[in-house]
Short mmCIF file of C-alpha atoms and ligand atoms in Angstrom, two decimals:
data_model
loop_
_atom_site.label_atom_id
_atom_site.label_comp_id
_atom_site.label_asym_id
_atom_site.label_seq_id
_atom_site.Cartn_x
_atom_site.Cartn_y
_atom_site.Cartn_z
CA MET A 1 115.85 42.64 54.15
CA ARG A 2 114.97 40.69 51.08
CA ILE A 3 111.32 40.92 51.96
CA PHE A 4 111.70 44.68 52.26
CA ILE A 5 113.34 44.97 48.79
CA THR A 6 110.67 42.84 47.22
CA ALA A 7 107.96 44.91 48.81
CA VAL A 8 109.58 48.05 47.55
CA ALA A 9 110.11 46.69 44.09
CA LEU A 10 106.47 45.49 44.00
CA SER A 11 105.04 48.74 45.12
CA LEU A 12 107.22 50.60 42.58
CA ALA A 13 106.00 48.23 39.87
CA LEU A 14 102.42 48.91 40.92
CA ILE A 15 103.00 52.63 41.05
CA SER A 16 104.61 52.74 37.63
CA ALA A 17 101.90 50.52 36.13
CA ALA A 18 99.35 52.87 37.68
CA THR A 19 101.02 56.02 36.48
CA ARG A 20 101.70 54.60 33.04
CA PHE A 21 98.24 53.29 32.45
CA PRO A 22 95.50 55.16 34.21
CA GLU A 23 91.99 53.61 34.22
CA ALA A 24 89.40 54.72 31.72
CA PRO A 25 86.82 56.92 33.37
CA THR A 26 83.51 55.12 33.88
CA GLY A 27 79.99 56.49 34.34
CA LEU A 28 76.48 56.42 33.09
CA ASP A 29 76.15 60.20 33.43
CA ASN A 30 76.41 61.46 29.85
CA LYS A 31 79.64 63.31 30.70
CA THR A 32 82.70 63.40 28.49
CA ASN A 33 85.76 61.25 29.10
CA GLY A 34 87.84 64.32 28.47
CA ILE A 35 88.53 64.34 24.72
CA VAL A 36 86.15 67.32 24.35
CA ASP A 37 84.50 69.60 26.91
CA ASP A 38 81.05 68.84 28.29
CA VAL A 39 79.39 71.57 26.19
CA THR A 40 80.81 70.10 22.98
CA HIS A 41 79.85 66.58 24.18
CA ARG A 42 76.23 67.68 24.84
CA ALA A 43 76.02 69.20 21.37
CA ASP A 44 77.40 65.96 19.79
CA GLN A 45 74.92 63.94 21.89
CA ALA A 46 72.01 66.16 20.58
CA LYS A 47 73.10 65.24 17.04
CA PHE A 48 73.26 61.56 18.00
CA GLU A 49 69.67 61.89 19.44
CA GLY A 50 68.47 63.94 16.39
CA VAL A 51 65.30 62.50 14.79
CA GLU A 52 65.63 62.51 11.02
CA GLN A 53 62.54 63.42 8.86
CA LEU A 54 61.71 62.90 5.19
CA SER A 55 63.07 66.36 4.45
CA ASP A 56 66.46 65.33 5.88
CA GLY A 57 66.65 62.41 3.52
CA LEU A 58 65.31 59.63 5.83
CA GLY A 59 65.00 56.35 3.93
CA PRO A 60 63.72 55.37 1.30
CA LEU A 61 64.50 52.11 3.27
CA TYR A 62 65.37 52.38 6.92
CA ASN A 63 65.11 50.92 10.41
CA ALA A 64 64.70 53.88 12.71
CA GLN A 65 64.86 57.68 12.82
CA SER A 66 67.82 58.29 15.16
CA CYS A 67 70.90 56.68 16.43
CA ALA A 68 69.63 56.96 19.99
CA GLU A 69 66.49 55.00 19.16
CA CYS A 70 68.60 51.82 19.21
CA HIS A 71 71.55 52.98 21.32
CA GLN A 72 69.81 54.46 24.33
CA SER A 73 69.68 52.36 27.50
CA PRO A 74 70.22 53.54 30.20
CA VAL A 75 71.69 56.68 28.54
CA SER A 76 72.36 57.68 24.93
CA GLY A 77 75.15 55.49 23.56
CA GLY A 78 74.01 52.45 25.54
CA ALA A 79 72.44 49.35 23.99
CA SER A 80 68.71 48.48 23.47
CA GLN A 81 66.35 45.60 22.76
CA VAL A 82 65.98 46.71 19.10
CA THR A 83 67.08 43.92 16.72
CA GLU A 84 67.65 44.06 13.04
CA LEU A 85 67.04 41.38 10.50
CA ARG A 86 69.62 39.78 8.26
CA ALA A 87 69.16 37.02 5.64
CA GLY A 88 70.72 35.23 2.75
CA HIS A 89 71.16 31.82 1.22
CA ASN A 90 73.87 29.31 0.14
CA GLY A 91 75.00 29.38 -3.46
CA PRO A 92 75.61 26.14 -5.41
CA ASP A 93 79.26 26.30 -4.10
CA ARG A 94 77.94 26.38 -0.50
CA ARG A 95 79.15 29.94 -0.11
CA PHE A 96 76.98 32.61 1.44
CA ARG A 97 74.98 34.78 -1.00
CA THR A 98 73.13 37.99 -0.07
CA PRO A 99 69.51 38.01 -0.81
CA ASP A 100 67.81 39.41 -3.93
CA ILE A 101 64.84 41.35 -2.61
CA PRO A 102 62.35 42.61 -5.16
CA ILE A 103 60.65 45.89 -4.29
CA ALA A 104 58.07 48.07 -6.14
CA HIS A 105 56.31 45.00 -7.49
CA GLY A 106 59.56 43.67 -8.90
CA ALA A 107 60.47 46.95 -10.73
CA GLU A 108 63.80 46.86 -8.81
CA VAL A 109 65.80 44.24 -6.96
CA VAL A 110 67.86 45.17 -3.93
CA THR A 111 71.16 43.21 -3.94
CA GLY A 112 74.50 43.07 -2.22
CA ARG A 113 73.34 43.45 1.42
CA SER A 114 72.37 41.00 4.14
CA LEU A 115 70.36 43.61 6.02
CA VAL A 116 66.60 43.62 5.40
CA ASN A 117 65.19 47.03 6.37
CA ASP A 118 62.05 46.94 8.52
CA ARG A 119 60.62 50.26 7.46
CA ALA A 120 60.11 52.27 4.25
CA ILE A 121 58.92 55.84 3.65
CA CYS A 122 56.44 54.96 0.88
CA PRO A 123 53.68 54.43 -0.24
CA ASN A 124 53.00 57.95 0.96
CA ALA A 125 50.95 61.01 -0.22
CA GLU A 126 53.57 61.92 -2.78
CA PHE A 127 54.13 58.33 -4.08
CA PRO A 128 50.79 56.55 -3.50
CA ASP A 129 51.67 53.68 -5.92
CA LYS A 130 55.21 52.95 -4.84
CA GLU A 131 55.36 49.92 -2.62
CA ILE A 132 58.95 49.33 -1.54
CA GLN A 133 58.74 47.53 1.82
CA GLU A 134 61.47 44.81 1.91
CA ARG A 135 60.64 41.35 3.24
CA VAL A 136 62.57 38.09 3.37
CA PRO A 137 61.86 36.04 0.25
CA GLU A 138 61.16 32.29 0.76
CA THR A 139 64.45 31.55 -1.01
CA GLU A 140 66.51 33.21 1.76
CA THR A 141 66.72 30.38 4.24
CA ILE A 142 69.60 31.72 6.31
CA ARG A 143 68.07 34.25 8.75
CA THR A 144 69.00 35.94 11.97
CA PHE A 145 68.27 38.85 14.26
CA ARG A 146 71.18 40.97 15.57
CA LEU A 147 70.74 42.95 18.74
CA SER A 148 71.81 46.64 19.04
CA LEU A 149 75.17 46.96 20.74
CA ASN A 150 76.52 49.19 23.55
CA LEU A 151 78.71 52.05 22.32
CA LEU A 152 79.77 53.52 25.70
CA GLY A 153 83.54 53.27 26.03
CA ASP A 154 84.07 52.40 22.37
CA GLY A 155 86.52 55.29 21.88
CA PHE A 156 88.95 53.32 24.12
CA VAL A 157 88.36 50.15 22.12
CA GLU A 158 89.13 52.05 18.89
CA ALA A 159 92.38 53.26 20.46
CA VAL A 160 93.66 49.74 21.18
CA ALA A 161 96.52 49.04 18.73
CA ASP A 162 96.02 46.51 15.97
CA GLN A 163 99.17 44.77 17.24
CA THR A 164 97.69 44.38 20.75
CA LEU A 165 94.80 42.40 19.35
CA ILE A 166 97.11 40.38 17.06
CA ASP A 167 99.34 39.48 20.00
CA LEU A 168 96.29 38.64 22.14
CA SER A 169 95.05 36.23 19.51
CA LYS A 170 98.43 34.46 19.32
CA GLN A 171 98.85 34.23 23.07
CA GLN A 172 95.30 32.95 23.51
CA CYS A 173 95.88 30.22 21.00
CA LYS A 174 99.18 29.28 22.57
CA SER A 175 98.02 29.15 26.16
CA SER A 176 94.91 27.13 25.30
CA HIS A 177 96.95 24.70 23.20
CA GLY A 178 95.05 25.63 20.10
CA LYS A 179 91.57 25.18 21.56
CA ILE A 180 90.78 28.90 21.64
CA CYS A 181 92.17 30.94 18.74
CA GLY A 182 90.43 34.29 18.15
CA GLN A 183 90.39 35.23 14.55
CA ILE A 184 91.68 38.63 13.37
CA LEU A 185 89.82 40.20 10.46
CA TYR A 186 91.34 43.00 8.43
CA VAL A 187 88.71 45.39 7.24
CA PRO A 188 88.79 48.50 5.09
CA ILE A 189 88.97 51.97 6.74
CA VAL A 190 86.27 53.68 4.65
CA GLU A 191 87.57 57.21 5.29
CA SER A 192 91.07 56.17 4.29
CA PRO A 193 90.73 54.39 0.96
CA GLY A 194 93.18 51.52 0.48
CA GLN A 195 93.95 51.26 4.19
CA MET A 196 92.97 48.29 6.39
CA GLY A 197 92.73 47.86 10.15
CA VAL A 198 91.88 45.05 12.60
CA GLY A 199 88.05 44.90 12.87
CA ARG A 200 86.64 45.24 16.33
CA PHE A 201 83.19 46.77 16.00
CA GLY A 202 79.91 45.00 15.22
CA TRP A 203 78.97 41.34 15.94
CA LYS A 204 81.11 40.30 12.96
CA ASP A 205 84.05 42.70 13.60
CA GLN A 206 83.03 44.50 10.41
CA HIS A 207 84.68 47.80 11.29
CA ALA A 208 87.87 49.09 12.86
CA SER A 209 86.91 52.73 12.85
CA LEU A 210 84.02 54.47 14.56
CA LEU A 211 83.72 57.01 11.74
CA SER A 212 83.43 54.15 9.24
CA PHE A 213 80.74 52.58 11.45
CA ALA A 214 78.88 55.86 11.73
CA GLY A 215 78.78 56.30 7.91
CA ASP A 216 77.61 52.73 7.48
CA ALA A 217 74.84 53.02 10.13
CA TYR A 218 73.67 56.38 8.91
CA LEU A 219 72.97 54.88 5.48
CA ASN A 220 71.87 51.36 6.41
CA GLU A 221 69.84 52.02 9.56
CA MET A 222 68.40 55.43 8.64
CA GLY A 223 68.80 55.84 4.85
CA ILE A 224 70.87 59.05 5.26
CA THR A 225 73.57 59.12 2.54
CA ASN A 226 76.87 60.72 3.63
CA ARG A 227 80.35 61.34 2.32
CA LEU A 228 81.52 57.78 3.22
CA GLN A 229 78.28 56.13 1.89
CA PRO A 230 76.98 58.42 -0.89
CA ASN A 231 74.71 55.89 -2.62
CA GLU A 232 71.06 55.25 -1.69
CA VAL A 233 69.98 51.68 -1.38
CA THR A 234 67.10 52.50 -3.76
CA ASN A 235 66.10 55.71 -5.48
CA ILE A 236 62.38 54.93 -5.62
CA CYS A 237 60.53 57.60 -3.59
CA ASN A 238 63.80 59.44 -3.02
CA THR A 239 63.59 63.24 -3.10
CA VAL A 240 66.47 64.72 -1.24
CA PRO A 241 69.73 65.07 -3.17
CA GLU A 242 72.85 63.08 -2.14
CA PRO A 243 74.66 63.22 0.10
CA ASN A 244 71.89 63.95 2.63
CA ASP A 245 74.43 64.59 5.36
CA THR A 246 76.34 67.78 4.50
CA THR A 247 79.10 69.73 6.22
CA GLY A 248 77.92 72.29 8.82
CA PRO A 249 79.38 75.74 9.62
CA ASP A 250 81.86 74.02 12.01
CA GLY A 251 83.29 72.02 9.07
CA LEU A 252 81.85 68.80 10.48
CA SER A 253 79.10 66.53 9.11
CA ASP A 254 76.67 64.58 11.31
CA ILE A 255 78.85 61.39 10.97
CA ASP A 256 81.80 63.37 12.42
CA HIS A 257 79.66 64.41 15.46
CA PHE A 258 78.46 60.82 15.92
CA ALA A 259 81.98 59.50 15.91
CA ARG A 260 83.19 62.17 18.27
CA PHE A 261 80.22 61.60 20.56
CA ILE A 262 81.01 57.87 20.81
CA ARG A 263 84.73 58.51 21.22
CA ALA A 264 84.06 60.86 24.11
CA THR A 265 81.77 58.50 26.08
CA LYS A 266 82.92 57.00 29.39
CA ALA A 267 83.19 53.27 29.76
CA PRO A 268 80.08 51.63 31.36
CA ALA A 269 80.24 51.91 35.22
CA ARG A 270 79.94 48.74 37.29
CA ASP A 271 77.28 48.32 39.99
CA ALA A 272 79.50 49.58 42.89
CA ALA A 273 77.67 47.77 45.65
CA LEU A 274 77.70 44.41 43.93
CA ALA A 275 81.24 44.85 42.52
CA SER A 276 82.69 45.25 46.03
CA GLY A 277 80.76 42.27 47.49
CA ALA A 278 82.35 38.98 48.37
CA ALA A 279 80.26 36.90 45.94
CA ALA A 280 81.17 38.94 42.89
CA ASN A 281 84.91 38.82 43.86
CA LYS A 282 84.71 35.04 44.35
CA GLY A 283 82.87 34.90 40.97
CA LEU A 284 85.63 36.85 39.19
CA GLY A 285 88.21 34.37 40.57
CA LEU A 286 86.20 31.41 39.17
CA PHE A 287 85.53 33.23 35.91
CA GLU A 288 89.28 33.50 35.45
CA LYS A 289 90.05 30.00 36.78
CA ILE A 290 87.73 28.05 34.50
CA GLY A 291 88.71 30.04 31.37
CA CYS A 292 85.87 32.43 30.65
CA ALA A 293 88.48 35.21 30.75
CA SER A 294 90.45 33.65 27.84
CA CYS A 295 87.86 35.30 25.49
CA HIS A 296 86.14 37.66 27.97
CA VAL A 297 89.52 39.41 28.51
CA GLU A 298 89.47 41.57 31.59
CA THR A 299 92.06 44.20 30.74
CA LEU A 300 93.32 45.91 27.59
CA THR A 301 95.39 49.03 27.16
CA THR A 302 95.22 51.64 24.44
CA ALA A 303 98.04 52.84 22.24
CA PRO A 304 100.00 55.93 23.40
CA THR A 305 98.72 59.47 22.86
CA GLY A 306 99.77 60.74 19.45
CA THR A 307 99.58 57.37 17.69
CA LYS A 308 97.94 57.64 14.32
CA ILE A 309 95.22 55.09 13.64
CA ASN A 310 92.54 54.51 11.01
CA GLY A 311 94.97 54.74 8.17
CA GLY A 312 96.53 57.87 9.59
CA THR A 313 93.29 59.81 9.69
CA PHE A 314 92.85 59.84 13.49
CA THR A 315 95.43 60.77 16.13
CA ILE A 316 94.83 59.29 19.57
CA PRO A 317 94.20 62.24 21.94
CA ALA A 318 95.57 62.42 25.44
CA ALA A 319 92.30 61.35 27.08
CA LEU A 320 92.37 58.06 25.11
CA GLY A 321 96.15 57.37 25.03
CA SER A 322 97.76 54.67 27.27
CA ILE A 323 94.56 53.95 29.16
CA THR A 324 93.57 50.71 30.91
CA LEU A 325 90.08 49.41 30.11
CA HIS A 326 88.06 46.45 31.33
CA PRO A 327 85.76 45.43 28.51
CA TYR A 328 85.64 41.66 29.43
CA GLY A 329 86.05 40.89 25.73
CA ASP A 330 88.86 40.26 23.22
CA PHE A 331 87.12 41.85 20.14
CA LEU A 332 88.14 38.69 18.20
CA MET A 333 85.94 36.31 16.21
CA HIS A 334 85.23 32.84 17.71
CA ASP A 335 83.13 29.88 16.88
CA VAL A 336 81.19 29.21 20.04
CA GLY A 337 78.48 27.26 18.19
CA THR A 338 76.06 30.17 17.79
CA GLY A 339 77.17 31.51 14.38
CA ASP A 340 74.36 32.66 12.15
CA GLY A 341 76.11 31.71 8.81
CA ILE A 342 75.88 35.29 7.51
CA LEU A 343 78.97 36.97 6.04
CA GLN A 344 79.34 40.67 6.15
CA ALA A 345 78.64 41.93 2.67
CA THR A 346 81.36 44.18 1.50
CA ARG A 347 79.45 46.72 -0.63
CA GLU A 348 76.91 47.19 2.15
CA HIS A 349 79.43 48.07 4.83
CA TYR A 350 82.21 49.77 2.91
CA GLY A 351 80.32 51.44 0.04
CA HIS A 352 80.49 51.12 -3.73
CA GLN A 353 83.87 52.87 -4.12
CA VAL A 354 85.77 50.74 -1.60
CA PHE A 355 83.99 47.67 -2.92
CA GLN A 356 85.25 48.31 -6.42
CA GLN A 357 88.85 49.14 -5.33
CA MET A 358 88.95 46.36 -2.77
CA SER A 359 89.11 43.11 -4.55
CA GLY A 360 92.89 43.18 -4.16
CA TYR A 361 92.91 43.85 -0.42
CA LEU A 362 90.19 41.91 1.28
CA SER A 363 90.95 38.26 1.91
CA LYS A 364 87.88 36.29 0.73
CA GLN A 365 89.26 33.31 2.56
CA ASP A 366 89.32 35.12 5.93
CA PHE A 367 85.85 36.36 5.50
CA GLU A 368 84.53 32.86 4.48
CA SER A 369 86.16 31.26 7.48
CA SER A 370 84.51 33.73 9.79
CA ARG A 371 81.07 32.88 8.60
CA ASN A 372 80.00 30.96 11.63
CA LYS A 373 81.99 33.06 14.13
CA ILE A 374 80.82 35.94 16.34
CA ARG A 375 82.90 38.54 18.11
CA THR A 376 83.22 37.81 21.84
CA ALA A 377 80.42 39.86 23.44
CA PRO A 378 82.19 42.44 25.64
CA LEU A 379 80.58 41.96 29.07
CA TRP A 380 80.87 45.51 30.42
CA GLY A 381 77.36 46.75 31.07
CA VAL A 382 75.85 43.21 30.64
CA ARG A 383 73.73 43.74 33.77
CA LEU A 384 71.79 46.34 31.83
CA ARG A 385 70.78 44.03 28.99
CA PRO A 386 67.90 41.72 29.58
CA ARG A 387 68.26 40.01 26.19
CA LEU A 388 71.51 38.22 25.48
CA MET A 389 73.73 36.93 22.63
CA HIS A 390 73.75 38.31 19.08
CA ASP A 391 70.09 37.36 18.42
CA GLY A 392 68.78 38.27 21.86
CA ALA A 393 67.39 34.78 22.14
CA SER A 394 69.01 33.95 25.52
CA LEU A 395 66.97 35.45 28.42
CA THR A 396 69.03 34.48 31.44
CA LEU A 397 72.79 34.61 32.10
CA VAL A 398 72.89 30.84 32.70
CA GLU A 399 71.07 30.24 29.42
CA ALA A 400 73.64 32.42 27.57
CA ILE A 401 76.54 30.63 29.25
CA THR A 402 75.27 27.10 28.60
CA ARG A 403 74.49 28.03 24.95
CA HIS A 404 78.27 28.38 24.23
CA SER A 405 79.92 25.35 22.58
CA GLY A 406 82.67 24.97 19.98
CA GLU A 407 85.81 26.85 20.99
CA ALA A 408 84.19 27.45 24.43
CA GLY A 409 83.02 23.84 24.87
CA HIS A 410 85.65 22.73 27.42
CA VAL A 411 85.19 25.97 29.48
CA ILE A 412 81.44 25.50 29.58
CA LYS A 413 81.92 21.89 30.84
CA GLN A 414 83.97 23.38 33.76
CA PHE A 415 81.13 25.77 34.45
CA GLU A 416 78.65 22.89 34.48
CA LYS A 417 80.88 20.88 36.86
CA LEU A 418 80.93 23.74 39.43
CA LYS A 419 78.74 23.44 42.50
CA ARG A 420 75.63 25.57 42.56
CA PRO A 421 77.02 28.22 44.94
CA GLU A 422 80.09 28.58 42.66
CA GLN A 423 77.96 29.01 39.57
CA ASN A 424 75.93 31.53 41.44
CA ALA A 425 79.08 33.48 42.35
CA ILE A 426 79.92 33.75 38.59
CA ILE A 427 76.36 35.01 37.92
CA GLU A 428 76.70 37.54 40.82
CA PHE A 429 79.98 38.72 39.22
CA LEU A 430 78.25 39.13 35.81
CA LYS A 431 75.43 41.08 37.46
CA SER A 432 78.01 43.54 38.83
CA LEU A 433 79.38 44.32 35.33
C1 LIG B 501 67.60 50.24 14.10
C2 LIG B 501 68.57 50.27 15.16
C3 LIG B 501 69.87 51.01 15.00
C4 LIG B 501 70.12 52.30 14.62
C5 LIG B 501 69.02 53.36 14.28
C6 LIG B 501 71.50 52.54 14.75
N1 LIG B 501 72.13 51.38 15.18
FE1 LIG B 501 74.14 51.15 15.55
N2 LIG B 501 73.81 49.15 15.82
C7 LIG B 501 72.62 48.55 15.74
C8 LIG B 501 72.84 47.11 15.67
C9 LIG B 501 71.80 46.08 15.53
C10 LIG B 501 74.24 46.92 15.79
C11 LIG B 501 74.99 45.58 15.67
C12 LIG B 501 75.07 45.38 14.13
C13 LIG B 501 75.83 44.14 13.72
O1 LIG B 501 76.96 43.96 14.05
O2 LIG B 501 75.24 43.37 12.88
C14 LIG B 501 74.85 48.21 15.90
C15 LIG B 501 76.22 48.53 16.15
C16 LIG B 501 76.76 49.83 16.15
C17 LIG B 501 78.14 50.06 16.38
C18 LIG B 501 79.22 49.02 16.77
C19 LIG B 501 79.39 49.02 18.31
C20 LIG B 501 80.36 47.98 18.87
O3 LIG B 501 80.90 48.20 19.91
O4 LIG B 501 80.63 47.00 18.17
C21 LIG B 501 78.26 51.41 16.29
C22 LIG B 501 79.60 52.16 16.47
C23 LIG B 501 77.03 51.99 15.95
N3 LIG B 501 76.11 50.97 15.91
C24 LIG B 501 76.79 53.30 15.71
C25 LIG B 501 75.54 53.82 15.26
C26 LIG B 501 75.37 55.23 14.86
C27 LIG B 501 76.44 56.28 14.91
C28 LIG B 501 74.08 55.35 14.48
C29 LIG B 501 73.29 56.54 13.91
C30 LIG B 501 73.85 56.94 12.65
C31 LIG B 501 73.44 54.01 14.74
N4 LIG B 501 74.39 53.13 15.17
C32 LIG B 501 72.09 53.73 14.50
C33 LIG B 501 71.37 49.13 15.64
C34 LIG B 501 71.15 50.42 15.30
C1 LIG B 502 85.89 30.85 23.11
C2 LIG B 502 85.56 32.14 23.62
C3 LIG B 502 84.59 32.25 24.80
C4 LIG B 502 84.64 31.67 25.99
C5 LIG B 502 85.73 30.74 26.53
C6 LIG B 502 83.53 32.14 26.70
N1 LIG B 502 82.78 32.99 25.95
FE1 LIG B 502 81.08 34.00 26.50
N2 LIG B 502 80.84 34.64 24.61
C7 LIG B 502 81.71 34.43 23.59
C8 LIG B 502 81.09 34.84 22.33
C9 LIG B 502 81.69 34.68 20.94
C10 LIG B 502 79.82 35.43 22.70
C11 LIG B 502 78.74 35.97 21.77
C12 LIG B 502 78.00 34.77 21.17
C13 LIG B 502 76.73 35.14 20.37
O1 LIG B 502 76.25 36.24 20.50
O2 LIG B 502 76.21 34.37 19.65
C14 LIG B 502 79.74 35.29 24.12
C15 LIG B 502 78.66 35.70 24.91
C16 LIG B 502 78.55 35.68 26.21
C17 LIG B 502 77.50 36.22 27.04
C18 LIG B 502 76.34 37.07 26.50
C19 LIG B 502 76.67 38.55 26.57
C20 LIG B 502 75.78 39.49 25.87
O3 LIG B 502 75.93 40.71 26.04
O4 LIG B 502 74.85 39.03 25.12
C21 LIG B 502 77.77 35.95 28.37
C22 LIG B 502 76.93 36.30 29.55
C23 LIG B 502 78.96 35.19 28.38
N3 LIG B 502 79.41 35.01 27.10
C24 LIG B 502 79.49 34.68 29.53
C25 LIG B 502 80.58 33.69 29.49
C26 LIG B 502 81.06 32.90 30.68
C27 LIG B 502 80.48 33.15 32.09
C28 LIG B 502 82.00 32.14 30.26
C29 LIG B 502 82.80 31.07 31.00
C30 LIG B 502 81.90 30.05 31.64
C31 LIG B 502 82.24 32.36 28.81
N4 LIG B 502 81.31 33.30 28.41
C32 LIG B 502 83.20 31.75 28.03
C33 LIG B 502 82.93 33.87 23.63
C34 LIG B 502 83.41 33.08 24.72
#
């Protein structure tokens, strides 16, 4: 009798969990997760894949001509091998300083950003004497590459409540007896001046909102000024008036289409054959047992439909509300011994306006203490990325794992103590993600 009741109670609990928190749709098929219809999603995708030209305002300094150039594999919105370059140096107080990069034979100095753009639009026919290519000056001794990230499924990540991440960080610290304590970073929501949110996007958790990220990327990767980032990095060789990105007949700018495209993507699908195999399942058990899952968190749930996020500017739609996702990441900052020592520069990521208003909001201390930390890499889709870690310098999964130290040191020791077949099972599991 008791067994019967327990079984009923258990199955009821399972049913109610399942009905309360449906799984995020997964797929690498360019179809919508349901927040818009497929026709709208295809149109947003075309914007995301749009190749910007000089006449659209490309540059003057830039890295690539379209979002999809770096977020493309295996489908638009995925990751890629493209890296970007960041640099800086330590000030006399040992704090990070962004580089001073002279361009146009020293006529102008680019300041306030750690990004060093790899491309420039001039010298060209119109400006044969303007030489503006950036390069790392000898003085900038702190340098790194940062790999392009996967965006598929990020709409679900954006819809996770700030409080869920705060609770996760506390619980992680408690259950590891202080060894693993993910750091929360509050960052400005650029489209909602004065509002802050828990950062979760970018290697340094520099944004909480996908719209904020789209505005940042459009300017810093492509040189396209927009309503959130209206100031060019340099005006030398600049011909198109600001902002380059203007509102279309549907009332939306390109950055709105980019954000909606990302929000409507499905989460990366696993390799179905490997995922159902015995090795991957054994590997998952070991991954949890030795503590990888403390940071590479298997399951998160989004806030309910109708919740207002991003400073009240975005309401979670039904397709993103109360959903279970499996990102294998906690979106928190950790020191795993790989930090590149580069702080996110505030003016660069949040624009001049927010930068000026912000001194009161942004905790300098928090940002300084995150200097050598990196967001836990979400492992969904990792099988599709041949280069690993923020700098792409680890070329095998075992290499990436054994490169962790710091907060992950004790977990990696456990991994190293495992017998070869058990280590292989963890690798098989990772290859199924
Ligand atoms: C030159 C390559 C490049 C281009 C072009 C580019 N990105 Fe990125 N993107 C990156 C890199 C590199 C990162 C990681 C940056 C970091 O954190 O330092 C990134 C990160 C992101 C993220 C954070 C994803 C996450 O889960 O943390 C979003 C969102 C994003 N890009 C959107 C865009 C959009 C929208 C565009 C077009 C306007 C764009 N990107 C253009 C290279 C690029
Ligand atoms: C203390 C938190 C923490 C623990 C514990 C941890 N990781 Fe990580 N993991 C990270 C962080 C942070 C990164 C990103 C580091 C970087 O890019 O420099 C990362 C990156 C990775 C990557 C590279 C993914 C990519 O897309 O580049 C793999 C693979 C990985 N971890 C597997 C594991 C495995 C397997 C374990 C257990 C043996 C583990 N990790 C334990 C935090 C952790």
